Amino acid sequence: MDENTLKLLVKLTQEGQCGSLEEHITSGGSAAVQAVCCKHFGRSGDTLLHYAARLGHLDIVEYLIKRVGMDVEVYNNDYKRPLHEAASMSHQACVSYLLREGAKVDSLKKADWTPLMMACTRRNLDVIQELLCHGADPALRNKDGWNSFHIACREGDPLVIHHLLLIAPDVWKTESGTRRTPLHTAAMHGCEEVVRILLERCGYTPDVRDSCGVTPFMDAVRNGHLSVARLLLEEHQASPTAADVLGTQPVHQVAVTGQDEALRFLVRDLNVDVNQRATGIQLTALHYAAKEGHTSTIKTLLELGADLHARDKKGRTALHMASIGQHADAARTLLQLGLKDSEDTSGITARQHAKRPDLVRVFECGSSDRNS
């Protein structure tokens, strides 16, 4: 069977034209059948069965398995089986059929993802239930240490979370390879209803930390999910001033991510010190905002009482940090607000860190303004 004919078979499969597909394969005789069973296409190494399962063409899936004789466990270059494809695209009928034909419910693709994990990336409870009814294990972990419950918490469907906890009440007792819990995941992605369920039904300790010392509250607030942050404060006694392993607190972390409303929430509502320094190198939130080039956050911090002239352990101001980060707009903003260039404890000025032409021009203009 030549390449053009094989490409046509792929096209017919993707379009769901089962009759035409069968006609072309039958006309090619046993050689065509053998070619279809063995042929893997493209970089992914998909077979016709992968295409059919991914697109939910149940009649073609049945034809390829029953009439052509394709292996229900055939895998592509990522070790994905047809069941992975059908589960990941929420094709329940194909999932059911593949399982009836002997597909292994907990087969592993690359990075140790199971069909149930793939299904949990979608909000389709029926497919998840089908896999669980056939014995899928929600506690299995992929190479990053995530189980299906982690993934479901990221997607944020309360019905799926309730069902997984019903089937496997202890499935929440898991950590990723970096010690992140499902509570971290739900908080980071702003899944408020899921966070509420986890706080009500699971025994997480307040301010549970991952390997970097990050708490669920930190995850919520630095990603701008203030309703989740409030929920963790009210229902889980989370600390708004806990520090990670680098000594940074939420006030520093929201400056890094440029979350202005979160800054106002921390400083005005929770009375967090806007000039609180991270332990170690003694950076303030203003230093972090300047290093990331967040001009609006710089202005917000100053409105909240940030010390424009604060220096870290090395004697660097926010202007040094803006220059280190090569952020011309942030440096211009700081100069306009009245911060002067100066030397750090090593005798290096902010201007000396400037590499980009636009940033160099900012300092040149500043010098011209001072000389005039």
Short mmCIF file of C-alpha atoms in Angstrom, two decimals:
data_model
loop_
_atom_site.label_atom_id
_atom_site.label_comp_id
_atom_site.label_asym_id
_atom_site.label_seq_id
_atom_site.Cartn_x
_atom_site.Cartn_y
_atom_site.Cartn_z
CA MET A 1 0.00 0.00 0.00
CA ASP A 2 1.57 3.28 -1.14
CA GLU A 3 1.98 6.41 0.97
CA ASN A 4 -0.76 8.34 -0.83
CA THR A 5 -3.27 5.61 -0.09
CA LEU A 6 -2.20 5.53 3.56
CA LYS A 7 -2.63 9.30 3.80
CA LEU A 8 -6.11 8.91 2.33
CA LEU A 9 -6.95 6.34 5.01
CA VAL A 10 -5.88 8.82 7.69
CA LYS A 11 -8.11 11.48 6.14
CA LEU A 12 -11.11 9.14 5.97
CA THR A 13 -10.53 8.10 9.58
CA GLN A 14 -10.31 11.67 10.82
CA GLU A 15 -13.46 12.60 8.91
CA GLY A 16 -15.35 9.63 10.31
CA GLN A 17 -16.09 8.06 6.92
CA CYS A 18 -16.24 4.45 8.04
CA GLY A 19 -17.82 3.09 4.85
CA SER A 20 -15.22 4.60 2.55
CA LEU A 21 -12.41 3.53 4.89
CA GLU A 22 -13.63 -0.06 4.87
CA GLU A 23 -13.99 -0.02 1.08
CA HIS A 24 -10.40 1.13 0.52
CA ILE A 25 -8.93 -1.35 3.01
CA THR A 26 -10.98 -4.26 1.65
CA SER A 27 -9.99 -3.49 -1.93
CA GLY A 28 -6.33 -3.75 -0.94
CA GLY A 29 -6.70 -7.28 0.37
CA SER A 30 -4.62 -8.88 3.14
CA ALA A 31 -1.63 -6.67 2.37
CA ALA A 32 -3.72 -3.58 3.09
CA VAL A 33 -4.97 -5.06 6.36
CA GLN A 34 -1.43 -5.86 7.43
CA ALA A 35 -0.24 -2.37 6.49
CA VAL A 36 -3.03 -0.72 8.50
CA CYS A 37 -2.25 -2.83 11.57
CA CYS A 38 1.46 -1.99 11.45
CA LYS A 39 1.52 1.60 10.19
CA HIS A 40 2.35 4.45 12.54
CA PHE A 41 2.02 7.98 11.19
CA GLY A 42 4.04 11.16 11.67
CA ARG A 43 6.16 12.24 14.61
CA SER A 44 3.59 11.07 17.13
CA GLY A 45 3.51 7.55 15.73
CA ASP A 46 -0.29 7.45 15.88
CA THR A 47 -2.20 4.62 14.24
CA LEU A 48 -5.63 4.83 12.61
CA LEU A 49 -7.04 3.51 15.87
CA HIS A 50 -5.52 6.43 17.77
CA TYR A 51 -7.08 8.91 15.34
CA ALA A 52 -10.49 7.26 15.59
CA ALA A 53 -10.46 7.08 19.40
CA ARG A 54 -9.26 10.68 19.74
CA LEU A 55 -12.06 11.96 17.51
CA GLY A 56 -14.75 9.72 18.99
CA HIS A 57 -15.58 7.75 15.84
CA LEU A 58 -16.93 4.65 17.57
CA ASP A 59 -17.91 2.85 14.35
CA ILE A 60 -14.36 3.14 13.03
CA VAL A 61 -12.91 2.04 16.39
CA GLU A 62 -15.13 -1.06 16.26
CA TYR A 63 -14.25 -1.77 12.63
CA LEU A 64 -10.50 -1.45 13.18
CA ILE A 65 -10.53 -3.78 16.20
CA LYS A 66 -13.12 -6.35 15.09
CA ARG A 67 -12.64 -6.51 11.33
CA VAL A 68 -9.09 -5.31 10.73
CA GLY A 69 -7.71 -6.91 13.89
CA MET A 70 -5.84 -3.97 15.36
CA ASP A 71 -4.47 -4.42 18.88
CA VAL A 72 -6.56 -2.53 21.43
CA GLU A 73 -3.31 -1.87 23.31
CA VAL A 74 -1.35 -0.47 20.36
CA TYR A 75 0.73 2.52 21.47
CA ASN A 76 2.30 5.54 19.77
CA ASN A 77 5.68 7.17 20.37
CA ASP A 78 4.45 8.60 23.70
CA TYR A 79 3.10 5.18 24.71
CA LYS A 80 -0.43 6.50 24.48
CA ARG A 81 -3.03 3.82 23.92
CA PRO A 82 -6.36 4.42 22.19
CA LEU A 83 -7.91 4.46 25.66
CA HIS A 84 -5.76 7.46 26.61
CA GLU A 85 -6.99 9.25 23.49
CA ALA A 86 -10.67 8.53 24.09
CA ALA A 87 -10.45 9.41 27.79
CA SER A 88 -8.56 12.65 27.20
CA MET A 89 -11.21 13.84 24.72
CA SER A 90 -14.23 12.72 26.82
CA HIS A 91 -15.58 10.17 24.33
CA GLN A 92 -17.49 7.94 26.74
CA ALA A 93 -18.81 5.49 24.15
CA CYS A 94 -15.30 4.82 22.85
CA VAL A 95 -13.96 4.50 26.39
CA SER A 96 -16.64 1.93 27.24
CA TYR A 97 -16.05 -0.07 24.10
CA LEU A 98 -12.26 -0.15 24.47
CA LEU A 99 -12.59 -1.34 28.05
CA ARG A 100 -15.00 -4.09 26.99
CA GLU A 101 -12.49 -5.17 24.37
CA GLY A 102 -9.79 -5.61 26.99
CA ALA A 103 -7.98 -2.28 27.15
CA LYS A 104 -5.95 -2.04 30.36
CA VAL A 105 -7.63 0.58 32.49
CA ASP A 106 -4.41 1.78 34.16
CA SER A 107 -2.04 1.62 31.19
CA LEU A 108 0.75 4.20 31.35
CA LYS A 109 1.73 6.65 28.67
CA LYS A 110 4.89 8.77 28.68
CA ALA A 111 5.47 10.44 32.08
CA ASP A 112 3.30 7.73 33.68
CA TRP A 113 -0.09 9.25 32.92
CA THR A 114 -3.07 6.90 33.16
CA PRO A 115 -6.33 7.21 31.18
CA LEU A 116 -8.02 8.36 34.41
CA MET A 117 -5.52 11.20 34.77
CA MET A 118 -6.21 12.17 31.18
CA ALA A 119 -9.95 12.08 31.85
CA CYS A 120 -9.53 14.30 34.90
CA THR A 121 -8.09 17.04 32.69
CA ARG A 122 -11.67 17.36 31.38
CA ARG A 123 -14.81 18.05 33.37
CA ASN A 124 -16.62 14.89 32.25
CA LEU A 125 -17.83 12.90 35.23
CA ASP A 126 -19.36 10.14 33.08
CA VAL A 127 -16.00 9.17 31.57
CA ILE A 128 -14.32 9.31 34.98
CA GLN A 129 -17.03 7.10 36.47
CA GLU A 130 -16.70 4.62 33.60
CA LEU A 131 -12.98 4.25 34.25
CA LEU A 132 -13.45 3.96 38.00
CA CYS A 133 -16.14 1.30 37.52
CA HIS A 134 -13.60 -0.74 35.58
CA GLY A 135 -11.09 -0.53 38.40
CA ALA A 136 -9.02 2.57 37.60
CA ASP A 137 -6.83 3.50 40.56
CA PRO A 138 -7.07 7.23 41.40
CA ALA A 139 -4.10 6.97 43.75
CA LEU A 140 -1.55 6.13 41.05
CA ARG A 141 1.01 8.90 40.56
CA ASN A 142 2.73 10.13 37.43
CA LYS A 143 6.43 10.95 37.20
CA ASP A 144 5.85 14.37 38.82
CA GLY A 145 4.03 12.74 41.72
CA TRP A 146 0.56 13.93 40.73
CA ASN A 147 -2.38 11.57 41.08
CA SER A 148 -5.78 11.92 39.46
CA PHE A 149 -7.09 13.92 42.41
CA HIS A 150 -4.36 16.52 41.99
CA ILE A 151 -5.37 16.92 38.36
CA ALA A 152 -9.06 17.13 39.15
CA CYS A 153 -8.36 19.82 41.76
CA ARG A 154 -6.56 21.85 39.12
CA GLU A 155 -9.57 21.67 36.80
CA GLY A 156 -11.95 22.63 39.60
CA ASP A 157 -15.14 20.60 39.03
CA PRO A 158 -16.83 20.09 42.44
CA LEU A 159 -18.83 17.06 41.21
CA VAL A 160 -15.67 15.25 40.16
CA ILE A 161 -13.99 16.08 43.49
CA HIS A 162 -16.98 14.79 45.48
CA HIS A 163 -17.05 11.57 43.46
CA LEU A 164 -13.34 10.85 43.80
CA LEU A 165 -13.53 11.40 47.55
CA LEU A 166 -16.55 9.08 47.68
CA ILE A 167 -14.73 6.31 45.79
CA ALA A 168 -11.36 6.83 47.49
CA PRO A 169 -11.75 8.81 50.75
CA ASP A 170 -7.98 8.97 51.36
CA VAL A 171 -7.01 10.05 47.84
CA TRP A 172 -6.34 13.60 49.08
CA LYS A 173 -3.44 12.32 51.23
CA THR A 174 -0.88 12.79 48.51
CA GLU A 175 1.98 15.09 47.61
CA SER A 176 3.70 15.72 44.30
CA GLY A 177 7.43 15.31 43.83
CA THR A 178 7.82 18.88 45.13
CA ARG A 179 5.47 18.17 48.07
CA ARG A 180 2.59 20.10 46.61
CA THR A 181 -0.82 18.98 47.83
CA PRO A 182 -4.15 19.09 45.97
CA LEU A 183 -4.98 22.07 48.21
CA HIS A 184 -2.01 23.97 46.79
CA THR A 185 -3.17 23.10 43.28
CA ALA A 186 -6.77 24.21 43.81
CA ALA A 187 -5.68 27.45 45.51
CA MET A 188 -3.17 28.29 42.80
CA HIS A 189 -5.81 27.93 40.08
CA GLY A 190 -8.50 29.84 41.97
CA CYS A 191 -10.90 26.90 42.33
CA GLU A 192 -12.84 28.32 45.26
CA GLU A 193 -15.54 25.64 45.52
CA VAL A 194 -12.95 22.88 45.40
CA VAL A 195 -10.89 24.62 48.10
CA ARG A 196 -14.03 24.79 50.23
CA ILE A 197 -14.63 21.04 49.78
CA LEU A 198 -11.02 20.24 50.65
CA LEU A 199 -11.18 22.32 53.82
CA GLU A 200 -14.45 20.70 54.86
CA ARG A 201 -13.69 17.07 54.04
CA CYS A 202 -9.92 16.67 54.17
CA GLY A 203 -7.51 16.99 57.06
CA TYR A 204 -4.99 19.47 55.75
CA THR A 205 -3.00 21.30 58.40
CA PRO A 206 -2.99 25.11 58.18
CA ASP A 207 -0.19 26.51 56.02
CA VAL A 208 0.91 23.13 54.71
CA ARG A 209 4.14 23.78 52.80
CA ASP A 210 5.65 22.44 49.61
CA SER A 211 9.39 21.85 49.16
CA CYS A 212 9.90 25.59 48.54
CA GLY A 213 7.99 26.53 51.69
CA VAL A 214 5.02 27.83 49.71
CA THR A 215 1.61 27.65 51.39
CA PRO A 216 -1.81 27.45 49.68
CA PHE A 217 -2.48 31.03 50.82
CA MET A 218 0.67 32.20 49.04
CA ASP A 219 -0.42 30.35 45.91
CA ALA A 220 -3.84 31.98 46.01
CA VAL A 221 -2.80 35.55 46.73
CA ARG A 222 0.16 35.75 44.35
CA ASN A 223 -2.10 34.58 41.53
CA GLY A 224 -4.75 37.17 42.39
CA HIS A 225 -7.38 34.76 43.75
CA LEU A 226 -8.50 36.91 46.66
CA SER A 227 -11.74 35.05 47.37
CA VAL A 228 -9.72 31.86 47.84
CA ALA A 229 -7.21 33.72 50.01
CA ARG A 230 -10.04 35.01 52.22
CA LEU A 231 -11.48 31.52 52.48
CA LEU A 232 -8.13 30.13 53.65
CA LEU A 233 -7.82 32.93 56.21
CA GLU A 234 -11.33 32.48 57.58
CA GLU A 235 -11.73 28.70 57.45
CA HIS A 236 -8.15 27.48 57.80
CA GLN A 237 -6.37 30.13 59.88
CA ALA A 238 -3.79 30.70 57.15
CA SER A 239 -0.99 33.14 57.96
CA PRO A 240 -0.64 36.22 55.72
CA THR A 241 2.96 36.68 56.86
CA ALA A 242 4.35 33.13 56.59
CA ALA A 243 7.71 32.97 54.78
CA ASP A 244 8.96 30.47 52.22
CA VAL A 245 12.43 28.90 52.25
CA LEU A 246 13.89 32.05 50.67
CA GLY A 247 12.36 34.21 53.37
CA THR A 248 9.81 35.88 51.10
CA GLN A 249 6.34 36.59 52.41
CA PRO A 250 3.09 37.03 50.46
CA VAL A 251 3.67 40.80 50.25
CA HIS A 252 6.90 40.13 48.36
CA GLN A 253 5.41 37.40 46.20
CA VAL A 254 2.48 39.50 44.98
CA ALA A 255 4.97 42.24 44.08
CA VAL A 256 6.82 39.70 41.93
CA THR A 257 3.61 38.71 40.11
CA GLY A 258 2.34 42.30 39.88
CA GLN A 259 -0.95 41.71 41.70
CA ASP A 260 -1.89 45.24 42.74
CA GLU A 261 -5.27 44.38 44.26
CA ALA A 262 -3.66 41.62 46.29
CA LEU A 263 -1.16 44.16 47.60
CA ARG A 264 -3.97 46.45 48.71
CA PHE A 265 -5.70 43.46 50.32
CA LEU A 266 -2.60 42.49 52.29
CA VAL A 267 -1.61 45.98 53.40
CA ARG A 268 -4.96 47.71 53.91
CA ASP A 269 -7.19 44.80 54.94
CA LEU A 270 -4.70 42.58 56.77
CA ASN A 271 -2.29 45.29 58.02
CA VAL A 272 0.78 43.60 56.55
CA ASP A 273 3.86 45.84 56.69
CA VAL A 274 4.49 47.06 53.14
CA ASN A 275 8.16 47.57 54.00
CA GLN A 276 8.62 44.10 55.47
CA ARG A 277 11.94 42.68 54.34
CA ALA A 278 12.61 39.19 53.07
CA THR A 279 15.09 37.45 55.32
CA GLY A 280 18.57 36.96 53.94
CA ILE A 281 19.27 39.70 51.43
CA GLN A 282 16.67 42.06 52.95
CA LEU A 283 14.70 42.93 49.81
CA THR A 284 11.42 44.81 50.13
CA ALA A 285 8.34 44.40 47.96
CA LEU A 286 9.43 47.53 46.07
CA HIS A 287 12.73 45.86 45.17
CA TYR A 288 10.88 42.81 43.81
CA ALA A 289 8.40 44.87 41.78
CA ALA A 290 11.24 46.91 40.28
CA LYS A 291 13.25 43.83 39.38
CA GLU A 292 10.25 42.42 37.50
CA GLY A 293 9.53 45.75 35.81
CA HIS A 294 5.99 46.19 37.18
CA THR A 295 5.56 49.97 36.93
CA SER A 296 1.95 49.98 38.11
CA THR A 297 2.90 47.86 41.12
CA ILE A 298 5.72 50.28 41.96
CA LYS A 299 3.19 53.11 42.06
CA THR A 300 0.74 51.03 44.10
CA LEU A 301 3.43 50.21 46.64
CA LEU A 302 4.31 53.87 47.06
CA GLU A 303 0.62 54.71 47.52
CA LEU A 304 0.58 52.10 50.28
CA GLY A 305 3.56 53.68 52.04
CA ALA A 306 6.54 51.84 50.60
CA ASP A 307 9.91 53.43 51.34
CA LEU A 308 11.24 54.67 47.99
CA HIS A 309 14.80 54.86 49.33
CA ALA A 310 14.96 51.44 51.01
CA ARG A 311 18.20 49.52 50.46
CA ASP A 312 18.84 45.81 50.67
CA LYS A 313 21.76 44.08 52.39
CA LYS A 314 24.04 45.02 49.49
CA GLY A 315 22.99 48.65 49.60
CA ARG A 316 20.91 48.42 46.42
CA THR A 317 17.78 50.50 45.88
CA ALA A 318 14.79 49.64 43.73
CA LEU A 319 16.51 51.55 40.92
CA HIS A 320 19.39 49.08 41.04
CA MET A 321 16.90 46.22 40.76
CA ALA A 322 15.09 47.76 37.81
CA SER A 323 18.42 48.20 36.07
CA ILE A 324 19.55 44.66 36.87
CA GLY A 325 16.30 43.46 35.31
CA GLN A 326 16.88 45.76 32.29
CA HIS A 327 13.46 47.39 32.72
CA ALA A 328 13.59 50.88 31.22
CA ASP A 329 10.01 51.87 32.09
CA ALA A 330 10.44 50.87 35.73
CA ALA A 331 13.74 52.78 36.00
CA ARG A 332 12.15 55.84 34.38
CA THR A 333 9.22 55.67 36.82
CA LEU A 334 11.51 55.47 39.84
CA LEU A 335 13.62 58.40 38.63
CA GLN A 336 10.49 60.47 37.99
CA LEU A 337 9.27 59.67 41.49
CA GLY A 338 12.47 61.16 42.88
CA LEU A 339 14.79 58.21 43.45
CA LYS A 340 18.37 59.22 42.66
CA ASP A 341 20.99 56.91 41.22
CA SER A 342 23.62 55.99 43.79
CA GLU A 343 26.29 53.45 44.62
CA ASP A 344 25.66 50.20 46.44
CA THR A 345 28.09 48.85 49.04
CA SER A 346 30.40 47.66 46.25
CA GLY A 347 30.49 51.11 44.66
CA ILE A 348 28.31 50.10 41.71
CA THR A 349 25.58 52.46 40.51
CA ALA A 350 22.27 51.41 38.98
CA ARG A 351 23.37 52.94 35.70
CA GLN A 352 26.32 50.58 35.50
CA HIS A 353 23.95 47.63 35.31
CA ALA A 354 22.22 49.05 32.23
CA LYS A 355 22.85 47.00 29.08
CA ARG A 356 19.85 47.62 26.85
CA PRO A 357 19.98 50.80 24.73
CA ASP A 358 16.57 52.01 25.90
CA LEU A 359 17.62 51.65 29.54
CA VAL A 360 20.92 53.44 28.89
CA ARG A 361 18.96 56.33 27.37
CA VAL A 362 16.80 56.55 30.50
CA PHE A 363 19.88 57.22 32.61
CA GLU A 364 21.36 59.59 30.02
CA CYS A 365 18.15 61.63 30.00
CA GLY A 366 18.15 61.63 33.77
CA SER A 367 21.70 63.00 33.79
CA SER A 368 20.77 65.68 31.25
CA ASP A 369 17.80 66.74 33.34
CA ARG A 370 20.00 67.07 36.44
CA ASN A 371 22.66 69.07 34.56
CA SER A 372 20.22 71.53 32.97
#
